[in-house]
Every structure is written in structure tokens, then in C-alpha cells.
Amino acid sequence: MLDNAAHATEQNGHEEPSQTRILIDRLATNWSRRAQVKKTELEPLFVPGREDFLESLLPFREMPQFQSCSPELRSRVLSCGWLMYNAKTTQIENEIVNPICLDIMSGQLPGLNDEGSQLAVGETMVDEVYHIHLVERSSRLTRRRRGLEGLAIPEFNLVSHMRRRQAEFSEPWQKRMVQFATAAVSEIFISDYLHLLSEAEEIQPFNRMTVAAHRHDEMVHGPLFRSLTELFTRELSPAEVALFAELLPEPVTWFADRELDVWLALLEQIEFPHAEEMIREVRGAGAVDLNALDHSGVVSMARELGLMETDAAREAFHRRGLVGV
């Protein structure tokens, strides 16, 4: 099983390194040149008249309740969107990515015990902690500027979905597999998720620069986690591969969740009129928006790694709406 120490990969000093291991080694050794934590600290810059977030990213942007609200309330909603985005980033790093990095570094996942993987994962953890520092600093500035110091942000569905799935399993290795699948999908998606904000000249410059710094590192983390997934799956038994292939599409839909419960909680705190009615109408169109994300990278990875060779895996991807029949 995955938590059996004898299951871990033994490194053969005479074995030629694979292209995947060469890629991981290159990512690890380039860290000192590309990591944003090595750069000069970002300086906050506030520009009067610019909003904190993009209206195009609001799930209720076309609803009449939002369209008819005052400019002041609209601006307050956009500030909530920015704080919500930052809180989700922090939860992804704290609850999903960093815990699986710790598991990798403690030798809990097979195939990832080589020096290059360990070094790259350790550097990734440093990146992630810096990202948390950036978004927390940005959130504090926004809360002070916008008078939102007391705004409470609940746990996101992405995290709660993962925890509920883990609770369905009794073995630690199965729970780690759910966590690894969720982390891999999150790291593959996050760069696209950051793209719009990092290039949005119309939002606050410090907000945009914060996202751009985060995206710079995440563009490396995506290929890294794809490579780690390849090394990991090589060491699995056929039954373990089948389980991982069945789990992998699930975080795609979790990540595409529109987090309407969180939005309702925030809108009610700022006393947005008819918030419950608006969110209920939006919910009628579905809690998940797969069209908002390009999930082709996860599907192509599953195919390239041979994860789609079983009927169970193909059915799992089809059931989640990621592939056709």
C-alpha cells in the first residue's frame, strides 16, 4: 500500500534519469533566480477611483439586483470579491497544497523521494508561504481602506469537498491520495485563475502586482505538480492507479464551484438588498461553472499518464462533464 515504506522508490545510481526527473531538477535549481520571494518587496500603491476586483468575475454580475445597486454598494461588493479571492488563495495554500508538500517531504508518497523532487517541493512550500504573506498584507490594506475590518469569510467549498471525500476513506494513504489529487488539480488550474487579475490595469495596482507575483511562481508549480503526478503514479499498483484516476476529475468540479454560499454570507454582512433572492436565482443556473476554467490540461495529463485506460476512469471523467462518451 502507499503507506508501506517498502513501496517507496529505490534510486538506482546506474539508472539514466527520466525526462521528468531532469525537468524537476531544472525547476529546483532555477528557484533562486525566478522565485518572487527572492525579489524586492512589493510597495503598496493606492489609486483613488480604481476598484479592487473585476466585475466580470462576479457570478451574479448580470443579475438585476446587482445591476441596479448604487455605485458605492457596487464598489463594496467588488472589495468583498477581492477579499474573498485572497481568502480562497490562503485556504488553498494552507489546507491543500502545503499539507501534501509536507507529506512528500516526509516520504509519505511513493516515487517522490529523490533529491530533485524533495528540493523542488521544499522550495514550493517557501513560495506558498510568501504568497500567503502577500495576500494577507493586501487584504489588511483593503479592509482598512474600505471599512471592512469585521468581514468574516467562511470556509470555501473547495476545501470542504476535499475533506468530505477524505472522510469516506479509512486508510491514511487513501486520504493522502485525495489530498494529492486536489493539490495537483489546484496547481494546474491556479495560473489560469490568476491570469485575468494579473493583467487588469483597471484594478488597484497593488492588487494587480500581488496577483502577478503569485502567478509568476504558479506558472512553475503547475508543470512541477504534473511531473510529480507522473512519478507518483509510476509507483502505484493497478488498483491504486484505478482509484487515483477515479479521484482526479473530482477536484476539477470542486475548483469550478462558484462558492455561492460564501458570496451570500459576504453580501448579507454588507447588507446588500435582496441578497438571498439574488443568490437563489443564480444557484438555479448551477453551483458549478465548468466553462469558467480550461480543464483540458487535467484531461490531457490523465491521458498521457495512462490514467484513462480503465472504464472506471473514463466514466469518472465523463460523469463530471470533462470528456464525452
PDB file of C-alpha atoms in Angstrom:
ATOM      1  CA  MET A   1       0.000   0.000   0.000  1.00  0.00           C
ATOM      2  CA  LEU A   2       1.033   3.642  -0.344  1.00  0.00           C
ATOM      3  CA  ASP A   3       1.987   3.991   3.319  1.00  0.00           C
ATOM      4  CA  ASN A   4       4.236   0.942   3.255  1.00  0.00           C
ATOM      5  CA  ALA A   5       7.852   2.135   3.407  1.00  0.00           C
ATOM      6  CA  ALA A   6       8.940  -0.749   1.181  1.00  0.00           C
ATOM      7  CA  HIS A   7       6.668   0.666  -1.504  1.00  0.00           C
ATOM      8  CA  ALA A   8       8.820   3.787  -1.928  1.00  0.00           C
ATOM      9  CA  THR A   9      11.022   4.076  -4.988  1.00  0.00           C
ATOM     10  CA  GLU A  10      14.627   2.963  -4.605  1.00  0.00           C
ATOM     11  CA  GLN A  11      17.016   5.156  -6.521  1.00  0.00           C
ATOM     12  CA  ASN A  12      19.427   3.228  -8.767  1.00  0.00           C
ATOM     13  CA  GLY A  13      22.660   5.130  -9.194  1.00  0.00           C
ATOM     14  CA  HIS A  14      23.236   3.500 -12.594  1.00  0.00           C
ATOM     15  CA  GLU A  15      19.798   4.329 -13.962  1.00  0.00           C
ATOM     16  CA  GLU A  16      19.549   7.114 -16.531  1.00  0.00           C
ATOM     17  CA  PRO A  17      17.347   9.952 -15.205  1.00  0.00           C
ATOM     18  CA  SER A  18      13.997  10.315 -16.965  1.00  0.00           C
ATOM     19  CA  GLN A  19      12.984  13.495 -18.752  1.00  0.00           C
ATOM     20  CA  THR A  20      10.539  14.125 -15.909  1.00  0.00           C
ATOM     21  CA  ARG A  21      13.287  13.971 -13.287  1.00  0.00           C
ATOM     22  CA  ILE A  22      15.502  16.217 -15.417  1.00  0.00           C
ATOM     23  CA  LEU A  23      12.647  18.759 -15.580  1.00  0.00           C
ATOM     24  CA  ILE A  24      12.141  18.650 -11.801  1.00  0.00           C
ATOM     25  CA  ASP A  25      15.891  19.099 -11.222  1.00  0.00           C
ATOM     26  CA  ARG A  26      15.914  22.119 -13.542  1.00  0.00           C
ATOM     27  CA  LEU A  27      12.916  23.695 -11.804  1.00  0.00           C
ATOM     28  CA  ALA A  28      14.577  23.147  -8.424  1.00  0.00           C
ATOM     29  CA  THR A  29      17.934  24.648  -9.389  1.00  0.00           C
ATOM     30  CA  ASN A  30      16.329  27.696 -11.061  1.00  0.00           C
ATOM     31  CA  TRP A  31      14.409  28.678  -7.917  1.00  0.00           C
ATOM     32  CA  SER A  32      16.907  31.272  -6.689  1.00  0.00           C
ATOM     33  CA  ARG A  33      16.553  33.187  -9.967  1.00  0.00           C
ATOM     34  CA  ARG A  34      12.808  33.048 -10.530  1.00  0.00           C
ATOM     35  CA  ALA A  35      11.104  32.858  -7.085  1.00  0.00           C
ATOM     36  CA  GLN A  36       9.201  36.008  -6.152  1.00  0.00           C
ATOM     37  CA  VAL A  37      10.192  35.602  -2.503  1.00  0.00           C
ATOM     38  CA  LYS A  38      13.748  36.424  -3.656  1.00  0.00           C
ATOM     39  CA  LYS A  39      12.643  39.735  -5.162  1.00  0.00           C
ATOM     40  CA  THR A  40      12.262  43.185  -3.623  1.00  0.00           C
ATOM     41  CA  GLU A  41       9.128  43.510  -1.503  1.00  0.00           C
ATOM     42  CA  LEU A  42       6.152  44.941  -3.387  1.00  0.00           C
ATOM     43  CA  GLU A  43       5.279  48.504  -2.443  1.00  0.00           C
ATOM     44  CA  PRO A  44       1.597  49.284  -1.852  1.00  0.00           C
ATOM     45  CA  LEU A  45       0.102  51.892  -4.132  1.00  0.00           C
ATOM     46  CA  PHE A  46      -3.471  53.144  -3.817  1.00  0.00           C
ATOM     47  CA  VAL A  47      -5.098  54.932  -6.756  1.00  0.00           C
ATOM     48  CA  PRO A  48      -8.373  56.733  -5.952  1.00  0.00           C
ATOM     49  CA  GLY A  49     -11.211  55.762  -8.258  1.00  0.00           C
ATOM     50  CA  ARG A  50      -9.948  52.266  -9.081  1.00  0.00           C
ATOM     51  CA  GLU A  51     -11.797  49.199  -7.879  1.00  0.00           C
ATOM     52  CA  ASP A  52     -10.338  46.224  -6.028  1.00  0.00           C
ATOM     53  CA  PHE A  53     -11.690  43.432  -8.227  1.00  0.00           C
ATOM     54  CA  LEU A  54     -13.086  42.682 -11.680  1.00  0.00           C
ATOM     55  CA  GLU A  55     -16.844  42.802 -12.108  1.00  0.00           C
ATOM     56  CA  SER A  56     -16.556  40.136 -14.828  1.00  0.00           C
ATOM     57  CA  LEU A  57     -15.571  37.592 -12.147  1.00  0.00           C
ATOM     58  CA  LEU A  58     -18.738  38.029 -10.085  1.00  0.00           C
ATOM     59  CA  PRO A  59     -21.163  35.097 -10.518  1.00  0.00           C
ATOM     60  CA  PHE A  60     -24.162  37.441 -10.197  1.00  0.00           C
ATOM     61  CA  ARG A  61     -22.826  40.288 -12.365  1.00  0.00           C
ATOM     62  CA  GLU A  62     -25.784  40.108 -14.784  1.00  0.00           C
ATOM     63  CA  MET A  63     -28.500  39.890 -12.140  1.00  0.00           C
ATOM     64  CA  PRO A  64     -30.873  42.894 -11.941  1.00  0.00           C
ATOM     65  CA  GLN A  65     -30.337  43.210  -8.182  1.00  0.00           C
ATOM     66  CA  PHE A  66     -26.652  43.866  -8.788  1.00  0.00           C
ATOM     67  CA  GLN A  67     -27.095  45.928 -11.936  1.00  0.00           C
ATOM     68  CA  SER A  68     -29.448  48.321 -10.158  1.00  0.00           C
ATOM     69  CA  CYS A  69     -27.413  48.842  -6.976  1.00  0.00           C
ATOM     70  CA  SER A  70     -25.677  52.145  -6.214  1.00  0.00           C
ATOM     71  CA  PRO A  71     -22.066  52.766  -7.345  1.00  0.00           C
ATOM     72  CA  GLU A  72     -20.992  52.842  -3.691  1.00  0.00           C
ATOM     73  CA  LEU A  73     -22.526  49.439  -2.965  1.00  0.00           C
ATOM     74  CA  ARG A  74     -21.142  48.009  -6.210  1.00  0.00           C
ATOM     75  CA  SER A  75     -17.670  49.123  -5.174  1.00  0.00           C
ATOM     76  CA  ARG A  76     -18.172  47.498  -1.773  1.00  0.00           C
ATOM     77  CA  VAL A  77     -19.180  44.218  -3.449  1.00  0.00           C
ATOM     78  CA  LEU A  78     -16.021  44.331  -5.568  1.00  0.00           C
ATOM     79  CA  SER A  79     -13.921  44.832  -2.433  1.00  0.00           C
ATOM     80  CA  CYS A  80     -15.632  41.763  -0.966  1.00  0.00           C
ATOM     81  CA  GLY A  81     -14.692  39.896  -4.140  1.00  0.00           C
ATOM     82  CA  TRP A  82     -11.042  40.809  -3.664  1.00  0.00           C
ATOM     83  CA  LEU A  83     -11.049  39.753  -0.008  1.00  0.00           C
ATOM     84  CA  MET A  84     -12.823  36.519  -0.955  1.00  0.00           C
ATOM     85  CA  TYR A  85     -10.266  35.795  -3.674  1.00  0.00           C
ATOM     86  CA  ASN A  86      -7.419  36.340  -1.198  1.00  0.00           C
ATOM     87  CA  ALA A  87      -9.055  34.153   1.441  1.00  0.00           C
ATOM     88  CA  LYS A  88      -9.517  31.349  -1.095  1.00  0.00           C
ATOM     89  CA  THR A  89      -5.860  31.623  -2.080  1.00  0.00           C
ATOM     90  CA  THR A  90      -4.846  31.338   1.572  1.00  0.00           C
ATOM     91  CA  GLN A  91      -7.089  28.328   2.143  1.00  0.00           C
ATOM     92  CA  ILE A  92      -5.747  26.558  -0.949  1.00  0.00           C
ATOM     93  CA  GLU A  93      -2.173  27.070   0.213  1.00  0.00           C
ATOM     94  CA  ASN A  94      -2.787  26.276   3.902  1.00  0.00           C
ATOM     95  CA  GLU A  95      -5.311  23.459   3.647  1.00  0.00           C
ATOM     96  CA  ILE A  96      -4.476  21.762   0.339  1.00  0.00           C
ATOM     97  CA  VAL A  97      -1.012  22.421  -1.075  1.00  0.00           C
ATOM     98  CA  ASN A  98       1.282  22.830   1.933  1.00  0.00           C
ATOM     99  CA  PRO A  99      -0.031  19.739   3.788  1.00  0.00           C
ATOM    100  CA  ILE A 100       0.667  17.487   0.786  1.00  0.00           C
ATOM    101  CA  CYS A 101       4.102  19.087   0.381  1.00  0.00           C
ATOM    102  CA  LEU A 102       4.829  18.140   3.996  1.00  0.00           C
ATOM    103  CA  ASP A 103       3.703  14.577   3.267  1.00  0.00           C
ATOM    104  CA  ILE A 104       6.015  14.415   0.262  1.00  0.00           C
ATOM    105  CA  MET A 105       8.978  15.743   2.220  1.00  0.00           C
ATOM    106  CA  SER A 106       8.369  13.204   4.996  1.00  0.00           C
ATOM    107  CA  GLY A 107       8.450  10.334   2.492  1.00  0.00           C
ATOM    108  CA  GLN A 108       4.729   9.533   2.601  1.00  0.00           C
ATOM    109  CA  LEU A 109       4.202   9.454  -1.188  1.00  0.00           C
ATOM    110  CA  PRO A 110       5.999   6.871  -3.347  1.00  0.00           C
ATOM    111  CA  GLY A 111       8.141   7.957  -6.264  1.00  0.00           C
ATOM    112  CA  LEU A 112       8.885  11.382  -4.794  1.00  0.00           C
ATOM    113  CA  ASN A 113      11.813  10.640  -2.502  1.00  0.00           C
ATOM    114  CA  ASP A 114      14.604  11.618  -4.904  1.00  0.00           C
ATOM    115  CA  GLU A 115      16.713  14.694  -4.193  1.00  0.00           C
ATOM    116  CA  GLY A 116      15.270  16.791  -7.025  1.00  0.00           C
ATOM    117  CA  SER A 117      11.649  16.213  -6.009  1.00  0.00           C
ATOM    118  CA  GLN A 118      12.397  16.902  -2.370  1.00  0.00           C
ATOM    119  CA  LEU A 119      14.269  20.119  -3.182  1.00  0.00           C
ATOM    120  CA  ALA A 120      11.583  21.379  -5.571  1.00  0.00           C
ATOM    121  CA  VAL A 121       8.788  20.635  -3.107  1.00  0.00           C
ATOM    122  CA  GLY A 122      10.651  22.398  -0.285  1.00  0.00           C
ATOM    123  CA  GLU A 123      11.091  25.460  -2.480  1.00  0.00           C
ATOM    124  CA  THR A 124       7.413  25.322  -3.434  1.00  0.00           C
ATOM    125  CA  MET A 125       6.478  25.496   0.240  1.00  0.00           C
ATOM    126  CA  VAL A 126       8.593  28.650   0.625  1.00  0.00           C
ATOM    127  CA  ASP A 127       6.813  30.140  -2.404  1.00  0.00           C
ATOM    128  CA  GLU A 128       3.401  29.286  -0.997  1.00  0.00           C
ATOM    129  CA  VAL A 129       4.109  30.829   2.410  1.00  0.00           C
ATOM    130  CA  TYR A 130       5.251  34.029   0.650  1.00  0.00           C
ATOM    131  CA  HIS A 131       2.030  34.052  -1.377  1.00  0.00           C
ATOM    132  CA  ILE A 132       0.072  33.840   1.873  1.00  0.00           C
ATOM    133  CA  HIS A 133       2.089  36.779   3.223  1.00  0.00           C
ATOM    134  CA  LEU A 134       1.323  38.841   0.090  1.00  0.00           C
ATOM    135  CA  VAL A 135      -2.415  38.215   0.030  1.00  0.00           C
ATOM    136  CA  GLU A 136      -2.801  38.688   3.786  1.00  0.00           C
ATOM    137  CA  ARG A 137      -0.971  42.019   3.559  1.00  0.00           C
ATOM    138  CA  SER A 138      -3.128  43.075   0.632  1.00  0.00           C
ATOM    139  CA  SER A 139      -6.291  42.029   2.485  1.00  0.00           C
ATOM    140  CA  ARG A 140      -5.343  44.070   5.542  1.00  0.00           C
ATOM    141  CA  LEU A 141      -4.832  47.158   3.366  1.00  0.00           C
ATOM    142  CA  THR A 142      -8.177  46.623   1.631  1.00  0.00           C
ATOM    143  CA  ARG A 143     -10.038  46.087   4.892  1.00  0.00           C
ATOM    144  CA  ARG A 144      -8.659  49.339   6.310  1.00  0.00           C
ATOM    145  CA  ARG A 145      -9.265  51.411   3.177  1.00  0.00           C
ATOM    146  CA  ARG A 146     -12.782  50.094   2.584  1.00  0.00           C
ATOM    147  CA  GLY A 147     -14.012  49.822   6.178  1.00  0.00           C
ATOM    148  CA  LEU A 148     -14.380  46.045   6.029  1.00  0.00           C
ATOM    149  CA  GLU A 149     -12.297  45.099   9.072  1.00  0.00           C
ATOM    150  CA  GLY A 150     -15.035  42.918  10.566  1.00  0.00           C
ATOM    151  CA  LEU A 151     -15.940  40.987   7.392  1.00  0.00           C
ATOM    152  CA  ALA A 152     -15.893  37.235   8.173  1.00  0.00           C
ATOM    153  CA  ILE A 153     -15.203  34.806   5.317  1.00  0.00           C
ATOM    154  CA  PRO A 154     -16.401  31.191   5.736  1.00  0.00           C
ATOM    155  CA  GLU A 155     -14.589  28.048   4.594  1.00  0.00           C
ATOM    156  CA  PHE A 156     -14.711  27.508   0.844  1.00  0.00           C
ATOM    157  CA  ASN A 157     -16.443  24.555  -0.784  1.00  0.00           C
ATOM    158  CA  LEU A 158     -13.188  23.527  -2.470  1.00  0.00           C
ATOM    159  CA  VAL A 159     -11.740  22.686   0.954  1.00  0.00           C
ATOM    160  CA  SER A 160     -14.913  21.204   2.439  1.00  0.00           C
ATOM    161  CA  HIS A 161     -15.465  18.973  -0.628  1.00  0.00           C
ATOM    162  CA  MET A 162     -11.938  17.585  -0.239  1.00  0.00           C
ATOM    163  CA  ARG A 163     -12.419  16.919   3.466  1.00  0.00           C
ATOM    164  CA  ARG A 164     -15.739  15.161   2.931  1.00  0.00           C
ATOM    165  CA  ARG A 165     -14.161  12.931   0.279  1.00  0.00           C
ATOM    166  CA  GLN A 166     -11.281  12.092   2.589  1.00  0.00           C
ATOM    167  CA  ALA A 167     -13.748  11.159   5.317  1.00  0.00           C
ATOM    168  CA  GLU A 168     -15.127   8.422   3.063  1.00  0.00           C
ATOM    169  CA  PHE A 169     -11.841   6.511   3.361  1.00  0.00           C
ATOM    170  CA  SER A 170     -10.371   4.799   6.386  1.00  0.00           C
ATOM    171  CA  GLU A 171      -6.757   4.303   5.263  1.00  0.00           C
ATOM    172  CA  PRO A 172      -4.262   7.200   5.609  1.00  0.00           C
ATOM    173  CA  TRP A 173      -2.817   6.522   2.152  1.00  0.00           C
ATOM    174  CA  GLN A 174      -6.269   6.922   0.601  1.00  0.00           C
ATOM    175  CA  LYS A 175      -6.774  10.249   2.361  1.00  0.00           C
ATOM    176  CA  ARG A 176      -3.349  11.409   1.126  1.00  0.00           C
ATOM    177  CA  MET A 177      -4.293  10.381  -2.400  1.00  0.00           C
ATOM    178  CA  VAL A 178      -7.387  12.607  -2.255  1.00  0.00           C
ATOM    179  CA  GLN A 179      -5.218  15.465  -0.976  1.00  0.00           C
ATOM    180  CA  PHE A 180      -2.583  14.925  -3.673  1.00  0.00           C
ATOM    181  CA  ALA A 181      -5.189  14.856  -6.452  1.00  0.00           C
ATOM    182  CA  THR A 182      -6.749  18.073  -5.125  1.00  0.00           C
ATOM    183  CA  ALA A 183      -3.370  19.799  -4.846  1.00  0.00           C
ATOM    184  CA  ALA A 184      -2.299  18.732  -8.342  1.00  0.00           C
ATOM    185  CA  VAL A 185      -5.539  19.989  -9.910  1.00  0.00           C
ATOM    186  CA  SER A 186      -5.374  23.253  -7.940  1.00  0.00           C
ATOM    187  CA  GLU A 187      -1.791  23.929  -9.008  1.00  0.00           C
ATOM    188  CA  ILE A 188      -2.575  23.155 -12.653  1.00  0.00           C
ATOM    189  CA  PHE A 189      -5.597  25.484 -12.597  1.00  0.00           C
ATOM    190  CA  ILE A 190      -4.353  28.328 -10.456  1.00  0.00           C
ATOM    191  CA  SER A 191      -2.246  30.029 -13.156  1.00  0.00           C
ATOM    192  CA  ASP A 192      -5.313  30.443 -15.398  1.00  0.00           C
ATOM    193  CA  TYR A 193      -7.323  31.538 -12.384  1.00  0.00           C
ATOM    194  CA  LEU A 194      -4.798  34.339 -11.761  1.00  0.00           C
ATOM    195  CA  HIS A 195      -4.380  35.417 -15.372  1.00  0.00           C
ATOM    196  CA  LEU A 196      -7.198  37.966 -15.658  1.00  0.00           C
ATOM    197  CA  LEU A 197      -6.429  39.792 -12.426  1.00  0.00           C
ATOM    198  CA  SER A 198      -2.671  39.906 -13.014  1.00  0.00           C
ATOM    199  CA  GLU A 199      -3.183  41.875 -16.256  1.00  0.00           C
ATOM    200  CA  ALA A 200      -6.160  44.016 -15.204  1.00  0.00           C
ATOM    201  CA  GLU A 201      -4.932  47.606 -15.410  1.00  0.00           C
ATOM    202  CA  GLU A 202      -8.292  48.915 -14.164  1.00  0.00           C
ATOM    203  CA  ILE A 203      -7.974  47.484 -10.643  1.00  0.00           C
ATOM    204  CA  GLN A 204      -5.792  48.759  -7.794  1.00  0.00           C
ATOM    205  CA  PRO A 205      -2.101  48.466  -8.803  1.00  0.00           C
ATOM    206  CA  PHE A 206      -1.066  46.741  -5.576  1.00  0.00           C
ATOM    207  CA  ASN A 207      -3.806  44.147  -6.050  1.00  0.00           C
ATOM    208  CA  ARG A 208      -2.676  43.502  -9.610  1.00  0.00           C
ATOM    209  CA  MET A 209       1.005  43.302  -8.634  1.00  0.00           C
ATOM    210  CA  THR A 210       0.182  40.910  -5.795  1.00  0.00           C
ATOM    211  CA  VAL A 211      -1.578  38.555  -8.206  1.00  0.00           C
ATOM    212  CA  ALA A 212       1.178  38.920 -10.826  1.00  0.00           C
ATOM    213  CA  ALA A 213       3.839  37.922  -8.292  1.00  0.00           C
ATOM    214  CA  HIS A 214       1.753  34.910  -7.285  1.00  0.00           C
ATOM    215  CA  ARG A 215       1.136  33.893 -10.890  1.00  0.00           C
ATOM    216  CA  HIS A 216       4.847  34.109 -11.720  1.00  0.00           C
ATOM    217  CA  ASP A 217       5.584  31.297  -9.278  1.00  0.00           C
ATOM    218  CA  GLU A 218       2.444  29.305 -10.039  1.00  0.00           C
ATOM    219  CA  MET A 219       3.401  29.050 -13.716  1.00  0.00           C
ATOM    220  CA  VAL A 220       6.248  26.844 -12.458  1.00  0.00           C
ATOM    221  CA  HIS A 221       4.207  24.974  -9.857  1.00  0.00           C
ATOM    222  CA  GLY A 222       1.758  23.653 -12.479  1.00  0.00           C
ATOM    223  CA  PRO A 223       4.433  21.808 -14.530  1.00  0.00           C
ATOM    224  CA  LEU A 224       6.086  20.690 -11.298  1.00  0.00           C
ATOM    225  CA  PHE A 225       2.927  19.053  -9.949  1.00  0.00           C
ATOM    226  CA  ARG A 226       2.242  17.468 -13.305  1.00  0.00           C
ATOM    227  CA  SER A 227       5.735  15.930 -13.169  1.00  0.00           C
ATOM    228  CA  LEU A 228       5.258  14.868  -9.548  1.00  0.00           C
ATOM    229  CA  THR A 229       1.977  13.212 -10.555  1.00  0.00           C
ATOM    230  CA  GLU A 230       3.784  11.240 -13.248  1.00  0.00           C
ATOM    231  CA  LEU A 231       6.458   9.992 -10.831  1.00  0.00           C
ATOM    232  CA  PHE A 232       3.823   9.210  -8.205  1.00  0.00           C
ATOM    233  CA  THR A 233       1.578   7.161 -10.487  1.00  0.00           C
ATOM    234  CA  ARG A 234       4.528   5.094 -11.768  1.00  0.00           C
ATOM    235  CA  GLU A 235       4.860   3.560  -8.319  1.00  0.00           C
ATOM    236  CA  LEU A 236       1.198   2.676  -7.795  1.00  0.00           C
ATOM    237  CA  SER A 237      -0.323  -0.780  -8.084  1.00  0.00           C
ATOM    238  CA  PRO A 238      -3.040  -1.244 -10.751  1.00  0.00           C
ATOM    239  CA  ALA A 239      -5.747  -0.944  -8.071  1.00  0.00           C
ATOM    240  CA  GLU A 240      -4.164   2.250  -6.712  1.00  0.00           C
ATOM    241  CA  VAL A 241      -3.881   3.728 -10.215  1.00  0.00           C
ATOM    242  CA  ALA A 242      -7.575   2.989 -10.771  1.00  0.00           C
ATOM    243  CA  LEU A 243      -8.516   4.785  -7.568  1.00  0.00           C
ATOM    244  CA  PHE A 244      -6.339   7.801  -8.364  1.00  0.00           C
ATOM    245  CA  ALA A 245      -7.768   8.001 -11.891  1.00  0.00           C
ATOM    246  CA  GLU A 246     -11.270   7.960 -10.435  1.00  0.00           C
ATOM    247  CA  LEU A 247     -10.411  10.683  -7.898  1.00  0.00           C
ATOM    248  CA  LEU A 248      -8.587  13.058 -10.237  1.00  0.00           C
ATOM    249  CA  PRO A 249     -11.610  14.607 -12.029  1.00  0.00           C
ATOM    250  CA  GLU A 250     -13.414  15.387  -8.788  1.00  0.00           C
ATOM    251  CA  PRO A 251     -11.290  18.416  -7.731  1.00  0.00           C
ATOM    252  CA  VAL A 252     -11.882  19.939 -11.170  1.00  0.00           C
ATOM    253  CA  THR A 253     -15.544  20.447 -10.324  1.00  0.00           C
ATOM    254  CA  TRP A 254     -14.664  21.482  -6.751  1.00  0.00           C
ATOM    255  CA  PHE A 255     -12.356  24.177  -8.124  1.00  0.00           C
ATOM    256  CA  ALA A 256     -15.067  25.352 -10.549  1.00  0.00           C
ATOM    257  CA  ASP A 257     -17.560  25.765  -7.705  1.00  0.00           C
ATOM    258  CA  ARG A 258     -18.922  29.322  -7.756  1.00  0.00           C
ATOM    259  CA  GLU A 259     -18.838  29.451  -3.938  1.00  0.00           C
ATOM    260  CA  LEU A 260     -22.339  30.914  -3.749  1.00  0.00           C
ATOM    261  CA  ASP A 261     -22.690  30.144  -0.032  1.00  0.00           C
ATOM    262  CA  VAL A 262     -19.603  32.233   0.693  1.00  0.00           C
ATOM    263  CA  TRP A 263     -20.903  35.025  -1.511  1.00  0.00           C
ATOM    264  CA  LEU A 264     -24.252  35.023   0.289  1.00  0.00           C
ATOM    265  CA  ALA A 265     -22.519  35.295   3.661  1.00  0.00           C
ATOM    266  CA  LEU A 266     -20.490  38.301   2.484  1.00  0.00           C
ATOM    267  CA  LEU A 267     -23.408  40.066   0.801  1.00  0.00           C
ATOM    268  CA  GLU A 268     -25.532  39.713   3.917  1.00  0.00           C
ATOM    269  CA  GLN A 269     -22.753  41.197   6.052  1.00  0.00           C
ATOM    270  CA  ILE A 270     -22.627  44.341   3.898  1.00  0.00           C
ATOM    271  CA  GLU A 271     -26.463  44.457   3.888  1.00  0.00           C
ATOM    272  CA  PHE A 272     -26.855  44.006   0.146  1.00  0.00           C
ATOM    273  CA  PRO A 273     -30.594  44.269  -0.634  1.00  0.00           C
ATOM    274  CA  HIS A 274     -32.308  41.015  -1.653  1.00  0.00           C
ATOM    275  CA  ALA A 275     -29.005  39.103  -1.463  1.00  0.00           C
ATOM    276  CA  GLU A 276     -30.683  35.773  -0.673  1.00  0.00           C
ATOM    277  CA  GLU A 277     -33.109  36.135  -3.575  1.00  0.00           C
ATOM    278  CA  MET A 278     -30.301  37.011  -5.997  1.00  0.00           C
ATOM    279  CA  ILE A 279     -28.076  34.115  -4.953  1.00  0.00           C
ATOM    280  CA  ARG A 280     -31.021  31.703  -5.096  1.00  0.00           C
ATOM    281  CA  GLU A 281     -31.688  32.751  -8.684  1.00  0.00           C
ATOM    282  CA  VAL A 282     -28.008  32.401  -9.592  1.00  0.00           C
ATOM    283  CA  ARG A 283     -27.924  28.973  -7.938  1.00  0.00           C
ATOM    284  CA  GLY A 284     -30.698  27.900 -10.277  1.00  0.00           C
ATOM    285  CA  ALA A 285     -28.177  28.025 -13.132  1.00  0.00           C
ATOM    286  CA  GLY A 286     -25.879  25.632 -11.260  1.00  0.00           C
ATOM    287  CA  ALA A 287     -23.390  25.840  -8.424  1.00  0.00           C
ATOM    288  CA  VAL A 288     -20.509  24.811 -10.701  1.00  0.00           C
ATOM    289  CA  ASP A 289     -19.347  26.622 -13.846  1.00  0.00           C
ATOM    290  CA  LEU A 290     -17.002  24.341 -15.787  1.00  0.00           C
ATOM    291  CA  ASN A 291     -16.931  26.826 -18.659  1.00  0.00           C
ATOM    292  CA  ALA A 292     -15.057  29.279 -16.433  1.00  0.00           C
ATOM    293  CA  LEU A 293     -11.999  27.002 -16.421  1.00  0.00           C
ATOM    294  CA  ASP A 294      -9.935  25.345 -19.102  1.00  0.00           C
ATOM    295  CA  HIS A 295      -9.802  21.775 -17.777  1.00  0.00           C
ATOM    296  CA  SER A 296      -8.081  20.367 -20.873  1.00  0.00           C
ATOM    297  CA  GLY A 297      -4.735  20.276 -19.038  1.00  0.00           C
ATOM    298  CA  VAL A 298      -6.037  17.834 -16.436  1.00  0.00           C
ATOM    299  CA  VAL A 299      -7.696  15.664 -19.088  1.00  0.00           C
ATOM    300  CA  SER A 300      -4.570  15.582 -21.280  1.00  0.00           C
ATOM    301  CA  MET A 301      -2.409  14.746 -18.252  1.00  0.00           C
ATOM    302  CA  ALA A 302      -4.696  11.848 -17.365  1.00  0.00           C
ATOM    303  CA  ARG A 303      -4.477  10.524 -20.915  1.00  0.00           C
ATOM    304  CA  GLU A 304      -0.703  10.940 -21.200  1.00  0.00           C
ATOM    305  CA  LEU A 305      -0.128   9.137 -17.900  1.00  0.00           C
ATOM    306  CA  GLY A 306      -2.364   6.234 -18.920  1.00  0.00           C
ATOM    307  CA  LEU A 307      -4.956   7.021 -16.282  1.00  0.00           C
ATOM    308  CA  MET A 308      -7.800   6.909 -18.806  1.00  0.00           C
ATOM    309  CA  GLU A 309      -7.183   3.319 -19.844  1.00  0.00           C
ATOM    310  CA  THR A 310      -9.813   1.899 -17.496  1.00  0.00           C
ATOM    311  CA  ASP A 311     -13.576   2.084 -17.937  1.00  0.00           C
ATOM    312  CA  ALA A 312     -13.909   3.367 -14.361  1.00  0.00           C
ATOM    313  CA  ALA A 313     -11.631   6.326 -15.047  1.00  0.00           C
ATOM    314  CA  ARG A 314     -13.304   7.236 -18.317  1.00  0.00           C
ATOM    315  CA  GLU A 315     -16.685   7.026 -16.616  1.00  0.00           C
ATOM    316  CA  ALA A 316     -15.458   9.247 -13.758  1.00  0.00           C
ATOM    317  CA  PHE A 317     -14.262  11.954 -16.170  1.00  0.00           C
ATOM    318  CA  HIS A 318     -17.472  11.661 -18.197  1.00  0.00           C
ATOM    319  CA  ARG A 319     -19.659  11.816 -15.071  1.00  0.00           C
ATOM    320  CA  ARG A 320     -18.005  15.099 -14.127  1.00  0.00           C
ATOM    321  CA  GLY A 321     -18.616  16.534 -17.588  1.00  0.00           C
ATOM    322  CA  LEU A 322     -14.929  16.677 -18.530  1.00  0.00           C
ATOM    323  CA  VAL A 323     -14.994  14.307 -21.523  1.00  0.00           C
ATOM    324  CA  GLY A 324     -17.598  12.973 -23.931  1.00  0.00           C
ATOM    325  CA  VAL A 325     -18.888   9.419 -24.006  1.00  0.00           C
TER     326      VAL A 325
END
